[in-house]
Amino acid sequence: MSDAHKSAAAEAPAASNFIRNIVEADLAAGKYASRHWRGQPGDGKQQQAGAPDPAGIRTRFPPEPNGYLHFGHAKSICLNFGLAKAYGGACHLRFDDTNPEKESEEYVRAIIESVQWLGFDWHFEGQTNLYYASNYFEWMYRFAEALIEDGHAYVDSQNAEEMRANRGTLTEAGKDSPFRNRGVAENLDLFRRMKAGEFADGTHILRAKIDMASPNINLRDPAIYRIRHVSHHNTGDAWCIYPMYTFAHPIEDALENITHSICTLEFEDQRPFYDWLLNRLADAGHLARPLPQQYEFARLNLSYVVLSKRKLIQLVEEKHVAGWDDPRLPTLVGARRRGYTAAGFQLFADRIGVSKSDSWIDMSVLEDCMREVLNESAERRIAVLDPLKLVIDNYPEGEFELCEAPNHPQKPEAGKREMPFGRELWIEREDYAEVPPKGFFRLFPGNLVRLRYGFVVKCIGADKDADGKVIAVHCEYMPDSKSGTPGADTYKVKGNLHWVSAAHAYASDVRLYDRLFAVPNPGAGDRDFLQDINPDSVRVIHAQLEPSLKEARPEDRFQFERHGYFVADRLDSEQGAPVFNRTVTLRDSWAKTAK
Ligand code: ATP
Ligand code: MG
């Protein structure tokens, strides 16, 4: 192991997991030290002609560009890029775009942006490890021919139904296809004619020749190439045969010199085929050893959301949400508009760890991570979300003075800002009660409270409209009680309310987002998951905000005191008038219903 790799390993955070243990053991044993890398993907001979691989390990994040990334992908991204970073390795961003249908450039762009937004980078020692699996079609085709030549693959001409019937079951062996013993020359001829476009979709298929009686169904002569007469977003009409995922993926890993190919548990049964295929190709001299190895970890299951692409697409297409970047969706583009932070996702990934057994993580774990990061980083501001007028009868009309408010209570270095104070203010409607309930320390006739960063006021009454609704509260202020002056401590008060000057407030919409689903496991049992949508997942209110918020830049994040964390919506802010989205409340309001 080189010194660079040793010191990188020493810096790795203490929180270990089984994959880190494997990587550390592999590095200690020098398992991958003999690999060569020509600076780009290639077959065994091409790689061997290159220099020793400067990357201690190579991992990859291989999204299929057929949708937007979600919170589950964030777990995989943090794991794969995190490992590379910790152990002096490279992590490739690979678009697994071998399936011609449903893939598009729109998704490619969004995925690139989301990975960058999470703070990761596919550059390593001056090389850009961003790849498209569809650029490997030529190699895949050649490897398929090589398998045929070595008697490891054959063209099957059964129809889909016959193939299904002959596959067998978990308890019953499969039956050999009548075409299984075709000779090499016939197989090659048919496969070349499949490529040349002579046959219709579904008439022939190339299969690996392994064992129709294997207890692992994935080894019963799996399909490796099929005919599909459709154009591909990258290769256009160059191909009318496309490799199956289980054939393509191991080859992609091998061409890219991947050492640790990490995937979710449902691929565990595919690992024997992964190894079978790469070993056949290495035996034939097409790939160099050591070969990549597949490891499986438990996917993220998160309560109160759905993390299936199919369901996310349904939510968007049927307009249950406003789009892929709707702040209620568990997509990374949605999270960004919601005000979630990359640091919060990293903290979450570290906290939930990596294991081999499936489990559910409660949404509150993710929300707590966001709270923790934002509590530390977000400046404080004042927002009155349900405004009620407060009139200070003994304060001169038309006059104002400035009060100082700290930007962060634990960080004096974050400085202070000034807020104008005057005769008419906005306060929260819930901060006044004509008849105070027990333990109510806020405004009611005769009571004294502090207007935070301002003065102590005494409530003297309220105005009501014809329906008896309170429309303004009246107070008198104590001129010698200003926060930060010697007189401030003269008055003992229990209430400490936030406010904003009515003459200066920035009146704006605020979107109060909540969880998109009202139950922990949407669609559990046979229920339609759409029936579990939370009817109150967004409420748009008209709020009165402290004037400085008008200058907020897109994606500026704040704690609105006593309310929660909010972000200036990127899209609206670009129009010049920031609208704020609630990221998360200060405390978990779901805890009581979650269990
Ligand atoms: P589909 O297979 O329906 O297209 P997918 O979510 O598996 O959806 P991919 O684009 O194949 O989408 O995923 C890219 C990578 O992200 C894969 O390596 C996959 O293992 C990982 N991944 C996907 N979902 C999760 C999840 N919930 N938790 C952890 N990793 C995930
Ligand atoms: Mg997938």
XYZ file of C-alpha atoms in Angstrom, residues 70 94 118 198 217 219 255 294 336 360 363 373 432 447 488 494:
16
model
C -34.026 10.495 -4.729
C -21.529 6.322 -14.824
C -24.236 16.906 -2.720
C -32.488 -9.197 -40.151
C -32.561 -19.225 -11.369
C -27.775 -19.045 -13.674
C -13.808 -1.767 -18.428
C -19.732 -6.963 -6.221
C -32.845 21.566 -2.613
C -36.816 1.211 7.893
C -38.275 10.355 8.455
C -26.975 21.343 10.397
C -52.672 37.345 22.383
C -49.754 41.486 31.459
C -33.612 46.272 30.468
C -42.109 35.640 31.387
